mmCIF file of C-alpha atoms and ligand atoms in Angstrom:
data_model
loop_
_atom_site.group_PDB
_atom_site.id
_atom_site.type_symbol
_atom_site.label_atom_id
_atom_site.label_comp_id
_atom_site.label_asym_id
_atom_site.label_seq_id
_atom_site.Cartn_x
_atom_site.Cartn_y
_atom_site.Cartn_z
ATOM 1 C CA MET A 1 73.316 126.944 108.805
ATOM 2 C CA ASP A 2 71.454 129.610 107.203
ATOM 3 C CA SER A 3 72.941 132.659 105.884
ATOM 4 C CA GLN A 4 71.712 134.741 109.064
ATOM 5 C CA ASP A 5 74.012 132.287 110.764
ATOM 6 C CA TYR A 6 77.370 132.971 108.800
ATOM 7 C CA ILE A 7 76.473 136.941 109.249
ATOM 8 C CA ALA A 8 76.059 136.660 112.477
ATOM 9 C CA LEU A 9 79.126 134.152 113.338
ATOM 10 C CA GLU A 10 81.280 136.760 110.924
ATOM 11 C CA GLU A 11 79.606 139.794 112.889
ATOM 12 C CA LYS A 12 80.715 138.083 116.273
ATOM 13 C CA PHE A 13 84.878 137.521 115.440
ATOM 14 C CA GLY A 14 85.467 139.082 113.272
ATOM 15 C CA ALA A 15 86.634 142.943 112.561
ATOM 16 C CA HIS A 16 84.356 145.210 110.997
ATOM 17 C CA ASN A 17 86.043 147.135 107.728
ATOM 18 C CA TYR A 18 83.669 145.935 106.226
ATOM 19 C CA LEU A 19 80.263 146.307 105.136
ATOM 20 C CA PRO A 20 78.935 143.724 103.217
ATOM 21 C CA LEU A 21 76.138 142.842 100.980
ATOM 22 C CA ASP A 22 74.495 140.940 102.772
ATOM 23 C CA VAL A 23 74.891 137.669 100.179
ATOM 24 C CA VAL A 24 76.724 134.724 101.915
ATOM 25 C CA ILE A 25 78.500 133.252 98.626
ATOM 26 C CA SER A 26 79.410 129.372 99.039
ATOM 27 C CA ARG A 27 80.875 128.559 95.107
ATOM 28 C CA GLY A 28 80.861 130.271 91.808
ATOM 29 C CA GLU A 29 81.668 129.277 88.405
ATOM 30 C CA GLY A 30 82.213 131.659 85.523
ATOM 31 C CA VAL A 31 80.156 135.518 85.740
ATOM 32 C CA TRP A 32 77.604 133.344 88.286
ATOM 33 C CA VAL A 33 78.248 132.589 92.097
ATOM 34 C CA TYR A 34 75.584 130.885 94.385
ATOM 35 C CA ASP A 35 75.061 131.675 98.442
ATOM 36 C CA VAL A 36 74.487 129.058 100.615
ATOM 37 C CA ASN A 37 71.762 128.303 100.579
ATOM 38 C CA ASN A 38 71.893 128.147 96.324
ATOM 39 C CA ASN A 39 70.698 131.480 95.017
ATOM 40 C CA ARG A 40 72.820 131.927 91.735
ATOM 41 C CA TYR A 41 73.773 135.668 91.287
ATOM 42 C CA LEU A 42 75.592 137.562 88.155
ATOM 43 C CA ASP A 43 79.047 138.568 89.698
ATOM 44 C CA CYS A 44 79.174 141.887 88.624
ATOM 45 C CA LEU A 45 82.248 142.763 90.535
ATOM 46 C CA SER A 46 84.027 140.033 89.740
ATOM 47 C CA ALA A 47 86.116 140.405 93.112
ATOM 48 C CA TYR A 48 86.705 144.661 91.788
ATOM 49 C CA SER A 49 87.814 143.040 88.822
ATOM 50 C CA ALA A 50 90.403 140.278 90.378
ATOM 51 C CA VAL A 51 88.410 137.419 88.719
ATOM 52 C CA ASN A 52 88.107 138.610 85.069
ATOM 53 C CA GLN A 53 88.797 134.975 84.191
ATOM 54 C CA GLY A 54 85.495 134.293 85.466
ATOM 55 C CA HIS A 55 84.959 132.332 88.898
ATOM 56 C CA VAL A 56 86.897 128.877 89.219
ATOM 57 C CA HIS A 57 88.501 128.340 85.891
ATOM 58 C CA PRO A 58 89.406 125.266 84.633
ATOM 59 C CA LYS A 59 93.144 125.850 83.511
ATOM 60 C CA ILE A 60 93.600 128.311 86.379
ATOM 61 C CA LEU A 61 92.576 126.147 89.007
ATOM 62 C CA GLY A 62 94.150 123.548 87.111
ATOM 63 C CA ALA A 63 97.970 124.656 87.358
ATOM 64 C CA LEU A 64 96.934 125.688 90.583
ATOM 65 C CA ILE A 65 96.082 121.707 91.793
ATOM 66 C CA THR A 66 98.776 120.525 89.809
ATOM 67 C CA GLN A 67 101.817 123.184 91.570
ATOM 68 C CA ALA A 68 100.424 122.716 94.348
ATOM 69 C CA GLN A 69 100.802 118.779 94.836
ATOM 70 C CA LYS A 70 104.868 119.949 93.773
ATOM 71 C CA ILE A 71 105.929 122.211 95.364
ATOM 72 C CA THR A 72 103.963 125.919 97.067
ATOM 73 C CA LEU A 73 107.150 128.245 98.798
ATOM 74 C CA THR A 74 110.675 128.433 97.499
ATOM 75 C CA SER A 75 111.721 131.664 99.471
ATOM 76 C CA ARG A 76 113.570 133.687 97.049
ATOM 77 C CA ALA A 77 116.471 132.615 98.991
ATOM 78 C CA PHE A 78 115.783 129.842 95.812
ATOM 79 C CA ARG A 79 115.152 129.915 92.040
ATOM 80 C CA ASN A 80 111.930 127.670 91.418
ATOM 81 C CA ASP A 81 111.287 126.472 88.050
ATOM 82 C CA GLN A 82 107.781 128.381 87.070
ATOM 83 C CA LEU A 83 108.962 131.940 87.817
ATOM 84 C CA PRO A 84 111.704 132.155 84.651
ATOM 85 C CA PHE A 85 108.856 130.891 82.832
ATOM 86 C CA LEU A 86 105.947 133.888 84.504
ATOM 87 C CA TYR A 87 108.793 136.449 83.675
ATOM 88 C CA LYS A 88 109.395 135.086 80.233
ATOM 89 C CA GLU A 89 105.423 135.551 79.330
ATOM 90 C CA LEU A 90 104.770 138.587 81.478
ATOM 91 C CA SER A 91 107.517 140.325 79.330
ATOM 92 C CA GLU A 92 106.415 138.346 75.895
ATOM 93 C CA LEU A 93 102.578 139.262 76.566
ATOM 94 C CA THR A 94 103.644 142.961 77.742
ATOM 95 C CA GLY A 95 106.898 143.917 75.901
ATOM 96 C CA TYR A 96 108.008 145.875 79.393
ATOM 97 C CA GLU A 97 111.937 144.130 79.530
ATOM 98 C CA LEU A 98 111.366 143.354 83.379
ATOM 99 C CA SER A 99 109.120 142.578 86.170
ATOM 100 C CA LEU A 100 109.642 142.580 90.230
ATOM 101 C CA PRO A 101 106.898 139.173 91.271
ATOM 102 C CA MET A 102 104.505 140.441 93.994
ATOM 103 C CA ASN A 103 101.420 138.728 96.552
ATOM 104 C CA SER A 104 99.392 142.419 97.049
ATOM 105 C CA GLY A 105 98.320 145.086 94.883
ATOM 106 C CA ALA A 106 99.755 147.214 97.691
ATOM 107 C CA GLU A 107 102.919 145.777 97.496
ATOM 108 C CA ALA A 108 103.355 146.825 94.072
ATOM 109 C CA VAL A 109 102.050 150.514 95.174
ATOM 110 C CA GLU A 110 104.972 150.476 96.989
ATOM 111 C CA THR A 111 107.822 149.358 95.759
ATOM 112 C CA ALA A 112 107.303 150.793 92.362
ATOM 113 C CA LEU A 113 107.140 153.900 94.547
ATOM 114 C CA LYS A 114 110.916 153.059 96.161
ATOM 115 C CA VAL A 115 112.083 152.381 92.166
ATOM 116 C CA ALA A 116 111.474 155.077 91.543
ATOM 117 C CA ARG A 117 112.759 156.752 94.536
ATOM 118 C CA LYS A 118 116.441 155.353 94.169
ATOM 119 C CA TRP A 119 115.614 156.797 90.786
ATOM 120 C CA ALA A 120 115.081 159.959 91.203
ATOM 121 C CA TYR A 121 118.842 159.968 93.547
ATOM 122 C CA ARG A 122 119.959 158.030 91.478
ATOM 123 C CA ILE A 123 119.716 158.881 87.440
ATOM 124 C CA LYS A 124 118.083 161.959 88.310
ATOM 125 C CA LYS A 125 120.691 163.426 91.147
ATOM 126 C CA VAL A 126 117.269 164.374 93.212
ATOM 127 C CA PRO A 127 119.239 164.925 96.741
ATOM 128 C CA ARG A 128 118.488 162.640 98.476
ATOM 129 C CA TYR A 129 115.195 162.700 100.365
ATOM 130 C CA LYS A 130 113.805 165.885 98.891
ATOM 131 C CA ALA A 131 112.733 163.181 95.671
ATOM 132 C CA GLU A 132 107.725 164.185 95.302
ATOM 133 C CA VAL A 133 106.051 161.991 93.907
ATOM 134 C CA ILE A 134 102.711 163.670 92.128
ATOM 135 C CA VAL A 135 99.415 161.510 92.700
ATOM 136 C CA ALA A 136 96.066 162.800 92.075
ATOM 137 C CA ALA A 137 92.916 163.829 94.216
ATOM 138 C CA GLY A 138 89.894 160.433 94.337
ATOM 139 C CA ASN A 139 92.742 158.222 93.946
ATOM 140 C CA PHE A 140 93.411 154.469 94.996
ATOM 141 C CA HIS A 141 96.173 152.805 95.964
ATOM 142 C CA GLY A 142 96.480 150.832 98.339
ATOM 143 C CA ARG A 143 96.127 150.572 102.170
ATOM 144 C CA THR A 144 99.535 150.338 103.390
ATOM 145 C CA ILE A 145 100.096 152.940 105.931
ATOM 146 C CA SER A 146 102.288 155.275 103.041
ATOM 147 C CA ILE A 147 99.342 155.005 100.273
ATOM 148 C CA VAL A 148 97.462 156.361 102.798
ATOM 149 C CA SER A 149 99.471 158.791 103.466
ATOM 150 C CA PHE A 150 98.003 160.517 99.758
ATOM 151 C CA SER A 151 94.861 159.319 99.671
ATOM 152 C CA THR A 152 92.112 162.482 100.020
ATOM 153 C CA GLU A 153 89.345 159.963 100.868
ATOM 154 C CA PRO A 154 88.698 160.649 104.706
ATOM 155 C CA LEU A 155 88.088 157.359 106.047
ATOM 156 C CA TYR A 156 90.951 155.533 104.495
ATOM 157 C CA ARG A 157 93.410 157.716 106.207
ATOM 158 C CA ASP A 158 92.098 159.932 109.284
ATOM 159 C CA ASP A 159 93.093 158.069 112.541
ATOM 160 C CA PHE A 160 96.124 157.016 110.317
ATOM 161 C CA GLY A 161 99.017 159.077 110.422
ATOM 162 C CA GLU A 162 101.664 159.927 111.457
ATOM 163 C CA PHE A 163 102.373 160.097 107.273
ATOM 164 C CA THR A 164 104.733 159.468 104.379
ATOM 165 C CA PRO A 165 106.189 162.497 103.332
ATOM 166 C CA GLY A 166 107.395 163.672 99.781
ATOM 167 C CA PHE A 167 103.276 162.846 98.294
ATOM 168 C CA VAL A 168 101.889 165.716 96.033
ATOM 169 C CA ILE A 169 98.320 165.768 95.675
ATOM 170 C CA VAL A 170 96.714 167.519 92.287
ATOM 171 C CA PRO A 171 92.463 167.145 90.661
ATOM 172 C CA TYR A 172 92.553 164.148 87.995
ATOM 173 C CA GLY A 173 92.652 164.689 84.377
ATOM 174 C CA ASN A 174 93.951 168.019 84.866
ATOM 175 C CA ALA A 175 97.022 168.337 83.092
ATOM 176 C CA GLN A 176 97.479 171.764 83.194
ATOM 177 C CA ALA A 177 98.388 170.479 87.447
ATOM 178 C CA ILE A 178 100.825 168.306 86.708
ATOM 179 C CA GLN A 179 102.541 170.362 84.536
ATOM 180 C CA ASN A 180 101.765 173.192 87.805
ATOM 181 C CA ALA A 181 102.692 170.528 90.430
ATOM 182 C CA ILE A 182 106.234 169.188 88.885
ATOM 183 C CA THR A 183 109.687 170.655 90.367
ATOM 184 C CA PRO A 184 113.341 169.257 89.570
ATOM 185 C CA ASN A 185 112.468 167.090 92.563
ATOM 186 C CA THR A 186 109.993 165.692 90.995
ATOM 187 C CA ALA A 187 110.453 161.659 90.867
ATOM 188 C CA ALA A 188 107.625 160.131 89.383
ATOM 189 C CA ILE A 189 103.717 161.118 88.913
ATOM 190 C CA MET A 190 101.217 157.816 89.950
ATOM 191 C CA LEU A 191 97.763 157.338 88.317
ATOM 192 C CA GLU A 192 95.186 154.663 87.258
ATOM 193 C CA PRO A 193 94.978 155.888 83.997
ATOM 194 C CA ILE A 194 90.466 154.902 85.690
ATOM 195 C CA GLN A 195 89.983 156.065 88.541
ATOM 196 C CA GLY A 196 88.700 152.281 89.545
ATOM 197 C CA GLU A 197 86.961 153.165 93.415
ATOM 198 C CA GLY A 198 87.050 156.752 92.670
ATOM 199 C CA GLY A 199 83.981 156.021 90.501
ATOM 200 C CA VAL A 200 85.146 155.355 87.612
ATOM 201 C CA VAL A 201 86.430 158.290 86.323
ATOM 202 C CA VAL A 202 87.261 158.627 83.563
ATOM 203 C CA PRO A 203 89.993 161.775 82.609
ATOM 204 C CA PRO A 204 89.360 163.700 79.104
ATOM 205 C CA ALA A 205 90.621 161.649 75.914
ATOM 206 C CA GLY A 206 94.084 162.799 75.914
ATOM 207 C CA TYR A 207 94.955 163.361 80.101
ATOM 208 C CA LEU A 208 97.251 160.248 80.170
ATOM 209 C CA ALA A 209 99.066 161.167 76.191
ATOM 210 C CA THR A 210 99.342 164.525 77.790
ATOM 211 C CA VAL A 211 100.806 163.627 81.078
ATOM 212 C CA LYS A 212 103.353 161.080 79.607
ATOM 213 C CA LYS A 213 105.124 164.125 77.500
ATOM 214 C CA LEU A 214 105.232 166.492 80.772
ATOM 215 C CA CYS A 215 106.903 163.354 81.978
ATOM 216 C CA GLU A 216 109.454 163.099 79.495
ATOM 217 C CA LYS A 217 110.242 166.721 78.630
ATOM 218 C CA HIS A 218 111.279 166.691 82.497
ATOM 219 C CA GLU A 219 112.635 164.217 83.005
ATOM 220 C CA VAL A 220 110.472 162.389 85.346
ATOM 221 C CA LEU A 221 108.951 159.398 85.695
ATOM 222 C CA PHE A 222 104.822 157.799 84.484
ATOM 223 C CA ILE A 223 103.615 154.763 87.095
ATOM 224 C CA ALA A 224 100.580 153.097 85.727
ATOM 225 C CA ASP A 225 98.678 151.555 88.436
ATOM 226 C CA GLU A 226 96.558 149.241 86.173
ATOM 227 C CA ILE A 227 96.551 146.800 88.867
ATOM 228 C CA GLN A 228 92.339 146.909 88.867
ATOM 229 C CA THR A 229 91.575 148.782 85.423
ATOM 230 C CA GLY A 230 94.748 146.545 82.978
ATOM 231 C CA LEU A 231 94.550 142.586 81.448
ATOM 232 C CA GLY A 232 92.080 143.133 79.279
ATOM 233 C CA ARG A 233 88.940 144.836 81.579
ATOM 234 C CA THR A 234 88.759 148.021 79.915
ATOM 235 C CA GLY A 235 88.379 146.511 77.033
ATOM 236 C CA LYS A 236 91.865 147.193 75.725
ATOM 237 C CA LEU A 237 95.195 145.252 77.578
ATOM 238 C CA PHE A 238 95.487 147.408 79.390
ATOM 239 C CA ALA A 239 93.654 151.303 79.090
ATOM 240 C CA CYS A 240 97.061 152.979 78.618
ATOM 241 C CA ASP A 241 96.244 151.581 75.215
ATOM 242 C CA TYR A 242 93.972 153.967 74.286
ATOM 243 C CA GLU A 243 95.694 156.860 74.439
ATOM 244 C CA ASN A 244 99.397 154.369 72.786
ATOM 245 C CA VAL A 245 100.830 156.069 76.365
ATOM 246 C CA ARG A 246 103.039 153.368 77.473
ATOM 247 C CA PRO A 247 104.769 154.240 80.821
ATOM 248 C CA ASP A 248 107.640 153.577 82.187
ATOM 249 C CA ILE A 249 106.198 151.877 84.915
ATOM 250 C CA MET A 250 102.861 149.185 85.119
ATOM 251 C CA ILE A 251 101.449 147.827 88.298
ATOM 252 C CA ILE A 252 98.926 144.750 87.550
ATOM 253 C CA GLY A 253 98.140 142.580 90.514
ATOM 254 C CA LYS A 254 94.073 141.289 91.068
ATOM 255 C CA ALA A 255 93.730 139.581 87.556
ATOM 256 C CA LEU A 256 97.464 138.153 86.782
ATOM 257 C CA SER A 257 96.140 134.881 89.255
ATOM 258 C CA GLY A 258 92.087 135.313 87.836
ATOM 259 C CA GLY A 259 91.362 134.908 91.418
ATOM 260 C CA PHE A 260 93.522 132.179 93.222
ATOM 261 C CA TYR A 261 95.603 134.174 94.444
ATOM 262 C CA PRO A 262 97.455 137.274 95.849
ATOM 263 C CA VAL A 263 99.364 137.876 92.703
ATOM 264 C CA SER A 264 100.209 140.913 92.334
ATOM 265 C CA ALA A 265 103.946 143.051 89.954
ATOM 266 C CA ILE A 266 106.205 145.726 88.539
ATOM 267 C CA LEU A 267 106.901 145.277 84.987
ATOM 268 C CA ALA A 268 109.590 148.389 83.605
ATOM 269 C CA ASP A 269 112.879 147.631 81.647
ATOM 270 C CA GLN A 270 116.539 147.108 82.522
ATOM 271 C CA PRO A 271 117.830 150.826 82.580
ATOM 272 C CA ILE A 272 114.998 151.287 85.069
ATOM 273 C CA LEU A 273 114.395 147.866 87.407
ATOM 274 C CA ASN A 274 118.200 147.100 87.370
ATOM 275 C CA LEU A 275 118.525 149.410 89.818
ATOM 276 C CA ILE A 276 117.294 147.031 92.411
ATOM 277 C CA GLN A 277 120.248 145.844 94.035
ATOM 278 C CA PRO A 278 120.107 142.208 95.425
ATOM 279 C CA GLY A 279 119.267 142.302 98.787
ATOM 280 C CA GLU A 280 117.057 145.973 98.037
ATOM 281 C CA HIS A 281 113.713 144.952 97.894
ATOM 282 C CA GLY A 282 111.857 141.958 98.455
ATOM 283 C CA SER A 283 108.639 139.280 99.516
ATOM 284 C CA THR A 284 108.420 136.118 101.401
ATOM 285 C CA PHE A 285 105.834 134.875 99.049
ATOM 286 C CA GLY A 286 106.036 137.123 95.932
ATOM 287 C CA GLY A 287 107.260 135.390 93.041
ATOM 288 C CA ASN A 288 106.382 132.424 93.972
ATOM 289 C CA PRO A 289 106.851 128.985 92.712
ATOM 290 C CA LEU A 290 102.572 128.573 93.451
ATOM 291 C CA GLY A 291 101.524 131.318 92.771
ATOM 292 C CA ALA A 292 103.811 131.856 89.610
ATOM 293 C CA ALA A 293 101.654 128.520 87.677
ATOM 294 C CA VAL A 294 98.857 130.461 88.233
ATOM 295 C CA ALA A 295 99.318 133.112 87.411
ATOM 296 C CA ARG A 296 100.966 131.734 83.960
ATOM 297 C CA ALA A 297 98.031 129.882 83.464
ATOM 298 C CA ALA A 298 95.575 133.540 84.506
ATOM 299 C CA ILE A 299 97.568 135.346 81.309
ATOM 300 C CA GLU A 300 96.928 132.046 79.042
ATOM 301 C CA VAL A 301 93.606 132.057 79.338
ATOM 302 C CA ILE A 302 93.182 136.138 79.174
ATOM 303 C CA THR A 303 94.877 135.984 75.553
ATOM 304 C CA LYS A 304 93.927 132.238 74.364
ATOM 305 C CA GLU A 305 91.190 132.929 75.066
ATOM 306 C CA ASN A 306 90.217 136.666 73.470
ATOM 307 C CA LEU A 307 89.405 137.951 76.560
ATOM 308 C CA VAL A 308 90.529 141.309 75.819
ATOM 309 C CA GLU A 309 88.413 141.555 72.671
ATOM 310 C CA ASN A 310 85.182 140.191 74.268
ATOM 311 C CA SER A 311 86.003 143.659 77.426
ATOM 312 C CA PHE A 312 86.147 145.533 73.851
ATOM 313 C CA ARG A 313 82.393 144.253 71.896
ATOM 314 C CA MET A 314 80.473 143.745 74.818
ATOM 315 C CA GLY A 315 80.823 145.944 77.398
ATOM 316 C CA GLU A 316 80.573 148.963 74.359
ATOM 317 C CA TYR A 317 76.941 146.521 73.755
ATOM 318 C CA PHE A 318 76.449 147.107 77.895
ATOM 319 C CA MET A 319 77.293 150.510 77.788
ATOM 320 C CA GLU A 320 74.518 150.825 74.735
ATOM 321 C CA GLN A 321 71.499 149.392 76.227
ATOM 322 C CA LEU A 322 72.396 150.715 79.525
ATOM 323 C CA VAL A 323 72.231 154.008 78.140
ATOM 324 C CA GLU A 324 68.858 153.560 76.432
ATOM 325 C CA ILE A 325 66.735 152.932 80.409
ATOM 326 C CA PRO A 326 64.560 155.581 81.058
ATOM 327 C CA SER A 327 65.727 156.253 84.905
ATOM 328 C CA PRO A 328 65.101 159.135 85.854
ATOM 329 C CA HIS A 329 68.018 158.141 88.798
ATOM 330 C CA VAL A 330 70.638 158.110 87.096
ATOM 331 C CA LYS A 331 73.122 161.770 85.838
ATOM 332 C CA GLU A 332 75.323 159.408 84.044
ATOM 333 C CA ILE A 333 76.667 156.392 82.407
ATOM 334 C CA ARG A 334 80.775 155.843 81.593
ATOM 335 C CA GLY A 335 83.435 153.468 81.881
ATOM 336 C CA LYS A 336 85.474 151.437 78.968
ATOM 337 C CA GLY A 337 85.320 147.784 78.455
ATOM 338 C CA LEU A 338 83.200 145.420 81.142
ATOM 339 C CA LEU A 339 84.162 148.980 83.518
ATOM 340 C CA VAL A 340 81.384 150.495 83.831
ATOM 341 C CA GLY A 341 80.152 153.324 86.730
ATOM 342 C CA VAL A 342 76.657 154.444 86.504
ATOM 343 C CA GLU A 343 76.251 158.125 89.000
ATOM 344 C CA LEU A 344 72.717 158.264 90.196
ATOM 345 C CA LYS A 345 71.031 162.415 91.004
ATOM 346 C CA ARG A 346 71.915 163.292 94.707
ATOM 347 C CA GLU A 347 67.871 163.119 94.414
ATOM 348 C CA ALA A 348 68.186 159.023 94.333
ATOM 349 C CA ARG A 349 69.061 158.904 98.276
ATOM 350 C CA GLY A 350 72.000 156.872 96.845
ATOM 351 C CA ALA A 351 73.094 153.759 95.453
ATOM 352 C CA ARG A 352 73.182 151.199 97.783
ATOM 353 C CA ARG A 353 69.792 150.984 97.459
ATOM 354 C CA PHE A 354 70.320 150.097 94.288
ATOM 355 C CA CYS A 355 72.695 146.829 95.512
ATOM 356 C CA GLU A 356 70.242 145.993 97.938
ATOM 357 C CA ALA A 357 68.068 145.663 94.766
ATOM 358 C CA LEU A 358 69.859 144.547 92.846
ATOM 359 C CA LYS A 359 71.184 141.439 94.479
ATOM 360 C CA ASN A 360 67.935 141.009 94.912
ATOM 361 C CA ASN A 361 66.947 140.998 91.013
ATOM 362 C CA GLY A 362 70.733 138.158 91.292
ATOM 363 C CA ILE A 363 72.966 140.105 90.166
ATOM 364 C CA LEU A 364 75.618 141.387 93.003
ATOM 365 C CA ALA A 365 76.962 145.163 92.524
ATOM 366 C CA LYS A 366 78.657 146.920 94.377
ATOM 367 C CA GLU A 367 78.875 151.004 95.329
ATOM 368 C CA THR A 368 81.669 153.141 95.545
ATOM 369 C CA HIS A 369 80.979 156.294 97.497
ATOM 370 C CA ASP A 370 77.498 156.708 97.502
ATOM 371 C CA HIS A 371 76.149 157.589 94.028
ATOM 372 C CA ILE A 372 77.668 155.066 92.039
ATOM 373 C CA ILE A 373 76.865 151.807 90.957
ATOM 374 C CA ARG A 374 79.870 149.748 90.013
ATOM 375 C CA PHE A 375 79.288 147.412 87.092
ATOM 376 C CA ALA A 376 81.892 144.363 85.950
ATOM 377 C CA PRO A 377 81.325 141.685 85.378
ATOM 378 C CA PRO A 378 83.459 138.413 84.463
ATOM 379 C CA LEU A 379 85.198 139.092 80.895
ATOM 380 C CA VAL A 380 83.988 135.541 80.201
ATOM 381 C CA ILE A 381 80.286 137.000 79.801
ATOM 382 C CA ASP A 382 78.940 136.658 76.451
ATOM 383 C CA ARG A 383 76.042 138.873 74.898
ATOM 384 C CA ASN A 384 72.436 136.653 76.029
ATOM 385 C CA THR A 385 74.047 136.559 79.607
ATOM 386 C CA ILE A 386 73.867 140.373 79.426
ATOM 387 C CA ASP A 387 71.116 140.508 78.067
ATOM 388 C CA TRP A 388 69.176 138.693 80.938
ATOM 389 C CA ALA A 389 71.812 141.327 83.459
ATOM 390 C CA LEU A 390 69.494 144.198 81.249
ATOM 391 C CA GLU A 391 65.494 142.873 81.394
ATOM 392 C CA ARG A 392 66.909 142.781 85.572
ATOM 393 C CA ILE A 393 68.452 145.952 85.789
ATOM 394 C CA ARG A 394 65.998 148.082 83.814
ATOM 395 C CA PRO A 395 63.173 147.821 86.237
ATOM 396 C CA VAL A 396 65.509 148.329 89.434
ATOM 397 C CA LEU A 397 66.972 152.166 87.277
ATOM 398 C CA MET A 398 63.268 152.512 86.776
ATOM 399 C CA MET A 399 62.061 152.295 91.050
ATOM 400 C CA GLU A 400 60.824 155.101 93.242
HETATM 401 C C1 PLP B 1 93.022 147.088 94.279
HETATM 402 C C2 PLP B 1 93.420 147.746 93.778
HETATM 403 C C3 PLP B 1 94.363 148.803 94.447
HETATM 404 C C4 PLP B 1 95.051 147.773 95.932
HETATM 405 O O1 PLP B 1 95.335 146.234 95.856
HETATM 406 P P1 PLP B 1 95.883 145.132 96.909
HETATM 407 O O2 PLP B 1 95.320 144.019 96.522
HETATM 408 O O3 PLP B 1 93.837 145.650 97.165
HETATM 409 O O4 PLP B 1 96.751 145.912 97.737
HETATM 410 C C5 PLP B 1 95.741 149.563 94.528
HETATM 411 N N1 PLP B 1 94.934 149.776 93.454
HETATM 412 C C6 PLP B 1 94.056 149.332 92.248
HETATM 413 C C7 PLP B 1 94.176 150.498 90.908
HETATM 414 C C8 PLP B 1 93.436 148.615 92.998
HETATM 415 O O5 PLP B 1 92.138 148.860 92.063
#
């Protein structure tokens, strides 16, 4: 079978909820992926940062195989011998006392919202069902009906109502707007410290710290969605670390499993997470032994291989070199660590054609929105590979 045959098959039998680049990948190793014709590409998306540890990392693979041969799913009706260690290791890594495991990122976001609402009613004494959560325009927190209820992207939202009430949307990066939106019924403010899907939007310095102070002043929870930015992607363990902000609830996912298996979680301290009592929330697969074993290995790789530091250093180098390219199309280059967005001028006629050209040069990157190319390679990338990539990115950014 040729690439075109796979594509035809997919288009015939699959729902059309994505518009992928036409590359059919059949295997990967580290920063590289290979298509069905054995062409090699540098992966500069890392499955939206789920593969921070690199493709098919041997340690995580080993953990997956070993655990799959023992037991994969017990459900939480019974205990298993992996989950306690995942809890402990997450706590040691992040400093949070407790965690609650889920599968997809969207489920973890829903979990955080449920916890925040319960906290508002039980602790803050907000009148029943009046709790409000403040979110930012341009957000991306997932695809459930409640989450798209507060999306500002028409594509994600139109035709999917009726929507879940209780959300207030303010402009991103503007602390004053948050101050103005806080009411006695505000339960939480939920933000991405950098908006990844929104176009690698980096808020003004001091924004997160100011918002955290507002939260403390008004008895409001700060929820950070670090599903994409967390676990080293931005050159710190969490992007919030840049402003020494410790959110009340931290949401993680994606790289928590190194791309092997969906594992997500929310992290918080006892006074908040202990509000959830037996039976009030759960998931058949959340906290299963296979996922827990995979997540434990994925975390170990991040720490043992110093991926956070590597992300910081390589990201700095990559951005320094990118801004040197005298491209007529580039409006702005921004990001932190290895989460880099190249915003093109409107006259550049869209990022898609640049992503197609990059693909033809052996680099897989994905546009976010119409005008932004996101570069987010696995955090195991080295300087030579970045140089290799720059040699190929340069002519693409210089093309007509
Ligand atoms: C990817 C992502 C999600 C949703 O995660 P899924 O696993 O796709 O449900 C939520 N928030 C952010 C910031 C993300 O990048």
